[in-house]
PDB file of C-alpha atoms in Angstrom:
ATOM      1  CA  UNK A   1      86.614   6.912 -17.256  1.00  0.00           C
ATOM      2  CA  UNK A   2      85.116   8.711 -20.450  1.00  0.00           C
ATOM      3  CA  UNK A   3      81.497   8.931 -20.407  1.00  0.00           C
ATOM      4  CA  UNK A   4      79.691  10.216 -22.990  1.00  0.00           C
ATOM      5  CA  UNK A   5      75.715  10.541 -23.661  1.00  0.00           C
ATOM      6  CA  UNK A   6      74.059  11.757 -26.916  1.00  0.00           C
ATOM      7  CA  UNK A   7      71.187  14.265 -24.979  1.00  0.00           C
ATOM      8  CA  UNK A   8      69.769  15.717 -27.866  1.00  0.00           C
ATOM      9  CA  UNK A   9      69.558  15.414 -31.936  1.00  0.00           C
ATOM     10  CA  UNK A  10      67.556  16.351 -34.497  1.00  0.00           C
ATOM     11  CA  UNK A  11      64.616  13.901 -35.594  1.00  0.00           C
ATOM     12  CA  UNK A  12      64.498  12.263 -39.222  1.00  0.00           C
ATOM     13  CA  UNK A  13      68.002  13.195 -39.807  1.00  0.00           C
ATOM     14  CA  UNK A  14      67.891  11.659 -43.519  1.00  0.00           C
ATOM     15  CA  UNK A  15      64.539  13.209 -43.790  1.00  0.00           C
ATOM     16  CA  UNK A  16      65.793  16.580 -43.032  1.00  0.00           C
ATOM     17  CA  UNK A  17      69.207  16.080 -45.215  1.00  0.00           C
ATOM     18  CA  UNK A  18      67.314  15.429 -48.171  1.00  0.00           C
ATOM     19  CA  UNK A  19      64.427  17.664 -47.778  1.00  0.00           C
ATOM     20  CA  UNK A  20      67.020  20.581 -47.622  1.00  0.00           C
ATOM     21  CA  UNK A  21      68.722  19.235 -50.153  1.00  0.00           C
ATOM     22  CA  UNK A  22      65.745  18.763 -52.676  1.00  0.00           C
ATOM     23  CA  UNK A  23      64.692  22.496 -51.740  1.00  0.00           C
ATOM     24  CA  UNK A  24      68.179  23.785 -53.573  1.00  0.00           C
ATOM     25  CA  UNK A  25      66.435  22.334 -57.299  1.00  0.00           C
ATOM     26  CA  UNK A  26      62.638  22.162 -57.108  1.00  0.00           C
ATOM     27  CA  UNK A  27      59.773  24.577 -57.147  1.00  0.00           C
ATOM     28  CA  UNK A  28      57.553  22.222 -54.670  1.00  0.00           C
ATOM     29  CA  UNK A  29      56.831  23.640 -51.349  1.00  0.00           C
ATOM     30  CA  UNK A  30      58.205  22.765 -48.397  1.00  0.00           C
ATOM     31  CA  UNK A  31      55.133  20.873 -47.106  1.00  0.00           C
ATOM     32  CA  UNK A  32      54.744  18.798 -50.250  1.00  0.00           C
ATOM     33  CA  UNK A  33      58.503  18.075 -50.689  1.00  0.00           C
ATOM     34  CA  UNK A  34      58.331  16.927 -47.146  1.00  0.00           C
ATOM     35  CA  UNK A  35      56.004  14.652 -48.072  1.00  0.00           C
ATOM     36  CA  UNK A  36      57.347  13.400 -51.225  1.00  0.00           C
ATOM     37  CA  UNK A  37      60.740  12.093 -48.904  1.00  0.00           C
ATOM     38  CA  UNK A  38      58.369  10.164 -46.405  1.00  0.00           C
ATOM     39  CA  UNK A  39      56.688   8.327 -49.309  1.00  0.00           C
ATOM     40  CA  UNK A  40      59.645   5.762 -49.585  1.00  0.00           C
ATOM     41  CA  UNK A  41      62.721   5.389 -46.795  1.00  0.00           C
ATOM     42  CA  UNK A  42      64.581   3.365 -49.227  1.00  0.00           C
ATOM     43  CA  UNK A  43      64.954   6.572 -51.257  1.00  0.00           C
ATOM     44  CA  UNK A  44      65.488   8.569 -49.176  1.00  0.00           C
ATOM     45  CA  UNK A  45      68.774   6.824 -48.014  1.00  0.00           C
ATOM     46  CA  UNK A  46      70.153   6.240 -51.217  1.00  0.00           C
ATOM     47  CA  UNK A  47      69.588   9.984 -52.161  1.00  0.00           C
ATOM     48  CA  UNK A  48      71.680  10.881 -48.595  1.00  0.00           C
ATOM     49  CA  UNK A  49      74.601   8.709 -49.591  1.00  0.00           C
ATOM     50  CA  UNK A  50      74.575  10.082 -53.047  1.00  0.00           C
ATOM     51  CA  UNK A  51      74.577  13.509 -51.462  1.00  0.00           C
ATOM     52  CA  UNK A  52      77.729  12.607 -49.458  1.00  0.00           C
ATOM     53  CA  UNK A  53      79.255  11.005 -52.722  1.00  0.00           C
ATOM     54  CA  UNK A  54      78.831  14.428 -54.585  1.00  0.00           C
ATOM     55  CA  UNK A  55      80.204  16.004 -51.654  1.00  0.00           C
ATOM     56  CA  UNK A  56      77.170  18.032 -51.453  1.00  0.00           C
ATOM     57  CA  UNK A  57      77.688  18.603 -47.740  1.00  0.00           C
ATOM     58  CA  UNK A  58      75.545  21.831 -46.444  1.00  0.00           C
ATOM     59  CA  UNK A  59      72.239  20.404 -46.279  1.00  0.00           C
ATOM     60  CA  UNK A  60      73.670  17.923 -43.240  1.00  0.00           C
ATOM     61  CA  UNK A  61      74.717  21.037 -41.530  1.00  0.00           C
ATOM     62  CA  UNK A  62      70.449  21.087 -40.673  1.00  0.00           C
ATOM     63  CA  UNK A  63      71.272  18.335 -38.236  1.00  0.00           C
ATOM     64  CA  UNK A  64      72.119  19.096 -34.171  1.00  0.00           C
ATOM     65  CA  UNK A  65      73.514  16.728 -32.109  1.00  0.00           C
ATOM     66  CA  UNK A  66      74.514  17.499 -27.998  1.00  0.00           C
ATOM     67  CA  UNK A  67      76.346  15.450 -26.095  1.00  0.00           C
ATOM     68  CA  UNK A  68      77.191  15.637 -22.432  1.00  0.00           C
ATOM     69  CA  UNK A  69      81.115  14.501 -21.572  1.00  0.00           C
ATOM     70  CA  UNK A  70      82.200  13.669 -18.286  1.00  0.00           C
ATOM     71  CA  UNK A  71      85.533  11.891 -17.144  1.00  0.00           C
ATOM     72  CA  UNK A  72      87.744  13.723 -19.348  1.00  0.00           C
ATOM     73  CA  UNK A  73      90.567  16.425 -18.952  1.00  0.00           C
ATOM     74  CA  UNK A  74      91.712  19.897 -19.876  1.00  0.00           C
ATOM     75  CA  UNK A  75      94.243  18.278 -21.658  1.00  0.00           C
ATOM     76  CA  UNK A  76      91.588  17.131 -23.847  1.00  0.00           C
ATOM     77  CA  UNK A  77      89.438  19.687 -24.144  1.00  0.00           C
ATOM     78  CA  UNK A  78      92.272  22.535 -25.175  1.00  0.00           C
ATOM     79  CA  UNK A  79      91.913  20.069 -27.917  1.00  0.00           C
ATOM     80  CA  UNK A  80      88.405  19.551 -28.543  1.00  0.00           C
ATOM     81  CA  UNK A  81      87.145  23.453 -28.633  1.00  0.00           C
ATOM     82  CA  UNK A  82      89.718  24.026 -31.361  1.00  0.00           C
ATOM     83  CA  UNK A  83      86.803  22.698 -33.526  1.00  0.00           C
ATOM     84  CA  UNK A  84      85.242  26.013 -34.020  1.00  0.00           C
ATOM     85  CA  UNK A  85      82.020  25.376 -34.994  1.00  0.00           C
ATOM     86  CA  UNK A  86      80.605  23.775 -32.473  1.00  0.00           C
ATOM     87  CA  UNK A  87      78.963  25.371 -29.415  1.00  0.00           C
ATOM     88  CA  UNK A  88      80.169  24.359 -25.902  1.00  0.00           C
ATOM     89  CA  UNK A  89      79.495  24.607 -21.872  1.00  0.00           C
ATOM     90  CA  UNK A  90      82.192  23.362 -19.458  1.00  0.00           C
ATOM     91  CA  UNK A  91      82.445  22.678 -15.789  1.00  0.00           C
ATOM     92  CA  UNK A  92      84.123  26.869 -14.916  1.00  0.00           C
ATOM     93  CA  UNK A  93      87.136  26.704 -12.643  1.00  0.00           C
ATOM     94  CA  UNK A  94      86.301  29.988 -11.677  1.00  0.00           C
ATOM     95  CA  UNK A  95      83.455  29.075  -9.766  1.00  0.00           C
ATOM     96  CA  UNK A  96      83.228  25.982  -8.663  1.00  0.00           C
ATOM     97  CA  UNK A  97      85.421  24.347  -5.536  1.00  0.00           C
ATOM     98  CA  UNK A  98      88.461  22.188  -7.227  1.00  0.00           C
ATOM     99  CA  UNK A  99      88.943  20.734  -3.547  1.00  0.00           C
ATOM    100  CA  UNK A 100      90.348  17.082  -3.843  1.00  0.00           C
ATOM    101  CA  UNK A 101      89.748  17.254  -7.633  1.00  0.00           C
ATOM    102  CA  UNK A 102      89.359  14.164  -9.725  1.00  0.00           C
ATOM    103  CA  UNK A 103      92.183  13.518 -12.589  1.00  0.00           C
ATOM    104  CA  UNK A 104      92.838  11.770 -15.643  1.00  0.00           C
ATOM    105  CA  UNK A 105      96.194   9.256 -15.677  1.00  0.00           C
ATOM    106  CA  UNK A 106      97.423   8.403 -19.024  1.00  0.00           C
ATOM    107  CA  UNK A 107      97.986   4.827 -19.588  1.00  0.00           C
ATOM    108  CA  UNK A 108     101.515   4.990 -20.471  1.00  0.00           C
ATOM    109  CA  UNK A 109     101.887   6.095 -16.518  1.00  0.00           C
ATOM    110  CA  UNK A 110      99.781   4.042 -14.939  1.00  0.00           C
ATOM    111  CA  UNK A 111     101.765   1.243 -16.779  1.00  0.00           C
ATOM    112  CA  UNK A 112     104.831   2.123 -15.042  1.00  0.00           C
ATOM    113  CA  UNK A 113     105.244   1.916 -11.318  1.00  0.00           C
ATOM    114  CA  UNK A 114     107.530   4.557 -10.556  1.00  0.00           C
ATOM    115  CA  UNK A 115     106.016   6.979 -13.202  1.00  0.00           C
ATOM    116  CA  UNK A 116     102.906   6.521 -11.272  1.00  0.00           C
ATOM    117  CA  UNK A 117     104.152   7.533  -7.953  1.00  0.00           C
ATOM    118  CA  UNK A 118     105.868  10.557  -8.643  1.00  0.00           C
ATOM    119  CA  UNK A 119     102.123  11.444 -10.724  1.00  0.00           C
ATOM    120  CA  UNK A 120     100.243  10.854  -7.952  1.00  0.00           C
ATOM    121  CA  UNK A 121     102.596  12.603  -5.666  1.00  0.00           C
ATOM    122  CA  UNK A 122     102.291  15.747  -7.860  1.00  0.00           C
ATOM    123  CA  UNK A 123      98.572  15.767  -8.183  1.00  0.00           C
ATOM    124  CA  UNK A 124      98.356  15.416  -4.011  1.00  0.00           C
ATOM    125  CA  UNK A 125     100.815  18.481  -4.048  1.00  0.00           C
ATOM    126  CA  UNK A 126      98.564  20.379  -5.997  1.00  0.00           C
ATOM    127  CA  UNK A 127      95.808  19.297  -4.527  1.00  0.00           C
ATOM    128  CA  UNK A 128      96.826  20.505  -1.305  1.00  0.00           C
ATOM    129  CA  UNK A 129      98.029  24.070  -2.803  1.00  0.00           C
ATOM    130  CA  UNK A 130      94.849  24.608  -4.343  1.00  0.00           C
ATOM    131  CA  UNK A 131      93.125  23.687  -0.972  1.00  0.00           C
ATOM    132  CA  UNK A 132      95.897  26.078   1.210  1.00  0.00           C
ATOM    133  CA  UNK A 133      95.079  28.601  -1.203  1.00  0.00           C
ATOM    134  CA  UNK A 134      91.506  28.705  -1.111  1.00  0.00           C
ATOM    135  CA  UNK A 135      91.404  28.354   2.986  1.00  0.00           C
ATOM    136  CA  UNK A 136      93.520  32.098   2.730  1.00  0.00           C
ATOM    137  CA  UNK A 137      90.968  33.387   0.884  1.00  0.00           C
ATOM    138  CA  UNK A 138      92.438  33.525  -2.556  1.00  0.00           C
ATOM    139  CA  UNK A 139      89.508  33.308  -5.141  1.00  0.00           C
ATOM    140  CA  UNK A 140      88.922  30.139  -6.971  1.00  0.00           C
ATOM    141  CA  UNK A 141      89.632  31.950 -10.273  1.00  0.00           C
ATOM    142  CA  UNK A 142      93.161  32.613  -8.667  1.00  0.00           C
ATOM    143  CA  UNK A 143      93.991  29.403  -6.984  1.00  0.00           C
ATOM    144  CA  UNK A 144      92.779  27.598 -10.308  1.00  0.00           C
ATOM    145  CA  UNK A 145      96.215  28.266 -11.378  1.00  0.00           C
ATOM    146  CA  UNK A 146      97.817  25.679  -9.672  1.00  0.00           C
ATOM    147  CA  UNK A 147      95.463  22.953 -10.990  1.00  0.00           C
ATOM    148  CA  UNK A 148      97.052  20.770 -13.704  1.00  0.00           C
ATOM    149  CA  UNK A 149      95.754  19.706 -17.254  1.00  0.00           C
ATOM    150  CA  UNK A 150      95.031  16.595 -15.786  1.00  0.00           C
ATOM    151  CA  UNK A 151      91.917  17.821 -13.888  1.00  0.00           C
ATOM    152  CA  UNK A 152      88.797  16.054 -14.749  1.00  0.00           C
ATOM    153  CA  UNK A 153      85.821  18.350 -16.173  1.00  0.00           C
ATOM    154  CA  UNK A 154      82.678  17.943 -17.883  1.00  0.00           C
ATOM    155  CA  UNK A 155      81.521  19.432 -20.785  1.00  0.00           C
ATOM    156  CA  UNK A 156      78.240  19.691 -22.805  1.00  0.00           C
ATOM    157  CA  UNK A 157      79.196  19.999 -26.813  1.00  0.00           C
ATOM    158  CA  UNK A 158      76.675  20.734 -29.894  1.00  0.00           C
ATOM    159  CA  UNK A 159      77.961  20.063 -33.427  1.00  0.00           C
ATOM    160  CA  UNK A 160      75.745  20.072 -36.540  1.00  0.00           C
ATOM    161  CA  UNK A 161      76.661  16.659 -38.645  1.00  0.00           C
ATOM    162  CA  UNK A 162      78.887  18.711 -41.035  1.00  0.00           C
ATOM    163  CA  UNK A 163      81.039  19.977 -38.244  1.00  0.00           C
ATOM    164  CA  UNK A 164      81.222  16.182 -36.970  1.00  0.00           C
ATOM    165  CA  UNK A 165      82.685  14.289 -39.987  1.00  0.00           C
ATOM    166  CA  UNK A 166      85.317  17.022 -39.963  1.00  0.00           C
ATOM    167  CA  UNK A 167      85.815  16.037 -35.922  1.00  0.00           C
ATOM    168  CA  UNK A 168      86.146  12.838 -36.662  1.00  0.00           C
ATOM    169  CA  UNK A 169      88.273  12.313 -39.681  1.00  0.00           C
ATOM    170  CA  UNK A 170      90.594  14.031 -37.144  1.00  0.00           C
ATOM    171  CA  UNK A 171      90.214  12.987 -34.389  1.00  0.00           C
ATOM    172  CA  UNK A 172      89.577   8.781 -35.105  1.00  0.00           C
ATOM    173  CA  UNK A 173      92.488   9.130 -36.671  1.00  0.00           C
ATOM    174  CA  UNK A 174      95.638   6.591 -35.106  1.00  0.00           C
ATOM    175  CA  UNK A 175      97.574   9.911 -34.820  1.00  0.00           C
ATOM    176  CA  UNK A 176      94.629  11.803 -32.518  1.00  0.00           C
ATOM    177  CA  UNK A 177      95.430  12.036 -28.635  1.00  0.00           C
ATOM    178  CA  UNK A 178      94.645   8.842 -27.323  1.00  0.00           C
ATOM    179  CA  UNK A 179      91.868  10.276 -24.689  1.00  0.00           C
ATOM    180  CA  UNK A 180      90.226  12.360 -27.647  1.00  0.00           C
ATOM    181  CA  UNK A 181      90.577   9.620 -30.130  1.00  0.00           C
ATOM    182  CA  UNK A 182      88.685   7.510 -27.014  1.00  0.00           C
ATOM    183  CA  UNK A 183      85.976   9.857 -26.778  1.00  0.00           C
ATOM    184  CA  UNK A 184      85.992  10.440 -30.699  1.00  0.00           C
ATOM    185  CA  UNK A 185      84.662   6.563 -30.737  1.00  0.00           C
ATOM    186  CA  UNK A 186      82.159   7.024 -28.764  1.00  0.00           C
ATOM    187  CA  UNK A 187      80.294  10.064 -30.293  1.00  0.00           C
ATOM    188  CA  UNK A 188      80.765   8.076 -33.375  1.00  0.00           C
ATOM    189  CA  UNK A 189      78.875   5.230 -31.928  1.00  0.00           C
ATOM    190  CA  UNK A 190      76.313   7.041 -30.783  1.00  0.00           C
ATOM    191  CA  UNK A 191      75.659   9.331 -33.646  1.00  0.00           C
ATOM    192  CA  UNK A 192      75.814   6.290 -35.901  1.00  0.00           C
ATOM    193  CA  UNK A 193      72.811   4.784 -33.843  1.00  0.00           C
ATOM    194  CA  UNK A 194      70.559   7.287 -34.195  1.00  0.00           C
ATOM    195  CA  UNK A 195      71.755   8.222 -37.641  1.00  0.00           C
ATOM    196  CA  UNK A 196      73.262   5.221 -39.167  1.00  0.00           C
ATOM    197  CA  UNK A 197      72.303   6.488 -42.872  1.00  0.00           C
ATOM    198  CA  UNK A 198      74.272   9.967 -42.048  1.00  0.00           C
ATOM    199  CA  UNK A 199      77.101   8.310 -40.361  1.00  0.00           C
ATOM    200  CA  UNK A 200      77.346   5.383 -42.594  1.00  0.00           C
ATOM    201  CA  UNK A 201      80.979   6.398 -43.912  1.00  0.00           C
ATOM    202  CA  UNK A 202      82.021   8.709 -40.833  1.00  0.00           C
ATOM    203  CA  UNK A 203      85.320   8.195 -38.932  1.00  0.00           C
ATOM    204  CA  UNK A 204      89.002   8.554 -39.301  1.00  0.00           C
ATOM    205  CA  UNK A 205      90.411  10.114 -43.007  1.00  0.00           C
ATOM    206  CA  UNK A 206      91.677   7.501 -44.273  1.00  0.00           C
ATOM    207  CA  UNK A 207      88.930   5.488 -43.758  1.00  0.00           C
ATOM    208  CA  UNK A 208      86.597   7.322 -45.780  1.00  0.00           C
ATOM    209  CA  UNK A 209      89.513   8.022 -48.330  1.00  0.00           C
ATOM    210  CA  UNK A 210      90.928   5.106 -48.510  1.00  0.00           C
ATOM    211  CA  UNK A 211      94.281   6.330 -48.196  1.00  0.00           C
ATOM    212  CA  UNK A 212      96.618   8.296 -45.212  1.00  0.00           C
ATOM    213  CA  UNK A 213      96.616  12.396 -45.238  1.00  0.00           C
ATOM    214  CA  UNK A 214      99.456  12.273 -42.672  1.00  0.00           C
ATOM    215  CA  UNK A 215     101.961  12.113 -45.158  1.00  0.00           C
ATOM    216  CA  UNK A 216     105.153  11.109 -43.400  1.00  0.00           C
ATOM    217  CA  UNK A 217     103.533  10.912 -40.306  1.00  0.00           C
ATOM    218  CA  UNK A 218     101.104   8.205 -41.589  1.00  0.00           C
ATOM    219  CA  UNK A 219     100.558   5.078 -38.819  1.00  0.00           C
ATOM    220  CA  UNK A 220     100.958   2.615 -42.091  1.00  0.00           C
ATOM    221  CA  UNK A 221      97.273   1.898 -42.068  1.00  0.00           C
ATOM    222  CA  UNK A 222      96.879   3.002 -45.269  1.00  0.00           C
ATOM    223  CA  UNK A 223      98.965   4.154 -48.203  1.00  0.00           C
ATOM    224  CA  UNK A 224      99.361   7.643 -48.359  1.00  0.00           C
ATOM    225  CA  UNK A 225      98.509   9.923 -51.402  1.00  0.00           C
ATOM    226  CA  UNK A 226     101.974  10.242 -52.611  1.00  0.00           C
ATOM    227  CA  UNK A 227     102.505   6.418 -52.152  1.00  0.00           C
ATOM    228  CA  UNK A 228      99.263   5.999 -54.301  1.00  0.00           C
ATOM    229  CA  UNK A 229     100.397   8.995 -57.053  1.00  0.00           C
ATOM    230  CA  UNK A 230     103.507   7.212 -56.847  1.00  0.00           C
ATOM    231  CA  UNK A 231     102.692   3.683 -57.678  1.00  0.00           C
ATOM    232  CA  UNK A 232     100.838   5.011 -60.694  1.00  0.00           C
ATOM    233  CA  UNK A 233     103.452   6.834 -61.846  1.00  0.00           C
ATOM    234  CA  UNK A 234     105.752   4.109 -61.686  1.00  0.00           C
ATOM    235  CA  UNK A 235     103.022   1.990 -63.524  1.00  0.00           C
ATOM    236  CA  UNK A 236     102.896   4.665 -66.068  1.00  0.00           C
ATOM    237  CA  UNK A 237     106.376   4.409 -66.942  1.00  0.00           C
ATOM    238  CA  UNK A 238     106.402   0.447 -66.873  1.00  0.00           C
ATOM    239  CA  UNK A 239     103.608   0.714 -69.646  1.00  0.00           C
ATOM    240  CA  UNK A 240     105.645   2.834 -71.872  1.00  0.00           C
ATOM    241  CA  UNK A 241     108.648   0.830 -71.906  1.00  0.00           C
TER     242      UNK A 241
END
């Protein structure tokens, strides 16, 4: 089972946001524009969203959040560090003992009967090469190579709030992996605790859009942009007749 745990993040995240922000166009000082944004909260949040509504996103990239991931696979993490700008520590395969490793099942196996014996029967397979393998003598980062993407692993992740709405407009979408999307939700939730101001519009595309970048691929949620562009078109040409 996914677990995830928010272990660090910065303090004051509005605060921060629009203390950076207010730095870009006034002569103040730090000191006394930090204390102009504690004077009034209320403020303060309404300048963050405006912020996000001008698009006026590098003064969120000031804010760190870490999270420690356990319960999840390769499978998903191939995925996850393909979000460059993030930093990230994982569980190596190199050096530590994969003996009678844990692994992810997909629900669309463990719903079927059959599917799920010939899964398990592979994992036990491998699970007894890796062991045979070690027992020789072969090094762990050589007998790794018969361990499967469904391995569990663990993984410690650190994304500044910039790099997260990017990770989650992707990856809340319907269309994500379903374990990333999983996991996706639960940053989310987390983040939006401690930073509900930030956060207050984060998640899947076409949620903060309001309307599907998938194009053809779109899960119907949402009209997509050429549904929209077409509509008004069409509307167009109705007015003119």
């Amino acid at each position: 089972m996914i677990k995830v745990e928010l272990l660090e993040y910065t303090p004051n995240p509005d605060k921060v946001v629009a203390t950076a922000a207010k730095l870009c166009y006034s002569s103040k000082s730090v000191s006394e524009l930090v204390e102009s944004v504690n004077e009034d909260e209320d403020k303060t949040a309404a300048f963050v969203e405006r912020l996000m509504s001008y698009g006026h996103m590098s003064p969120f990239e000031h804010l760190s959040f870490t999270f420690g991931i356990e319960g999840v696979s390769r499978t998903l993490t191939h995925q996850l560090v393909r979000h460059r700008i993030a930093s990230y520590s994982q569980k190596s395969q190199r050096y530590v003992n994969e003996k009678e490793f844990e692994y992810i099942t997909p629900p669309s196996i463990q719903a079927n009967d059959e599917a799920l014996g010939c899964y398990e029967a592979v994992m036990k397979m491998l699970n007894n090469a890796y062991g045979k393998l070690v027992d020789l003598g072969i090094p762990k980062e050589d007998a790794r190579y018969v361990l499967p993407n469904a391995c569990e692993t663990k993984i410690i992740v650190t994304m500044n709030a910039r790099s997260l709405f990017n990770f989650f407009n992707h990856r809340c979408c319907m269309r994500a992996q379903w374990e990333i999307r999983q996991m996706a939700y639960q940053m989310l939730k987390l983040v939006k605790e401690v930073a509900p101001e930030t956060f207050k519009k984060a998640g899947a595309s076409c949620d903060t859009l309001g309307y599907c970048v998938e194009g053809n691929m779109s899960c119907g949620r949402y009209p997509t942009l050429n549904d929209i562009l077409t509509n008004f078109k069409s509307k167009g040409e109705n007015k003119n007749v």
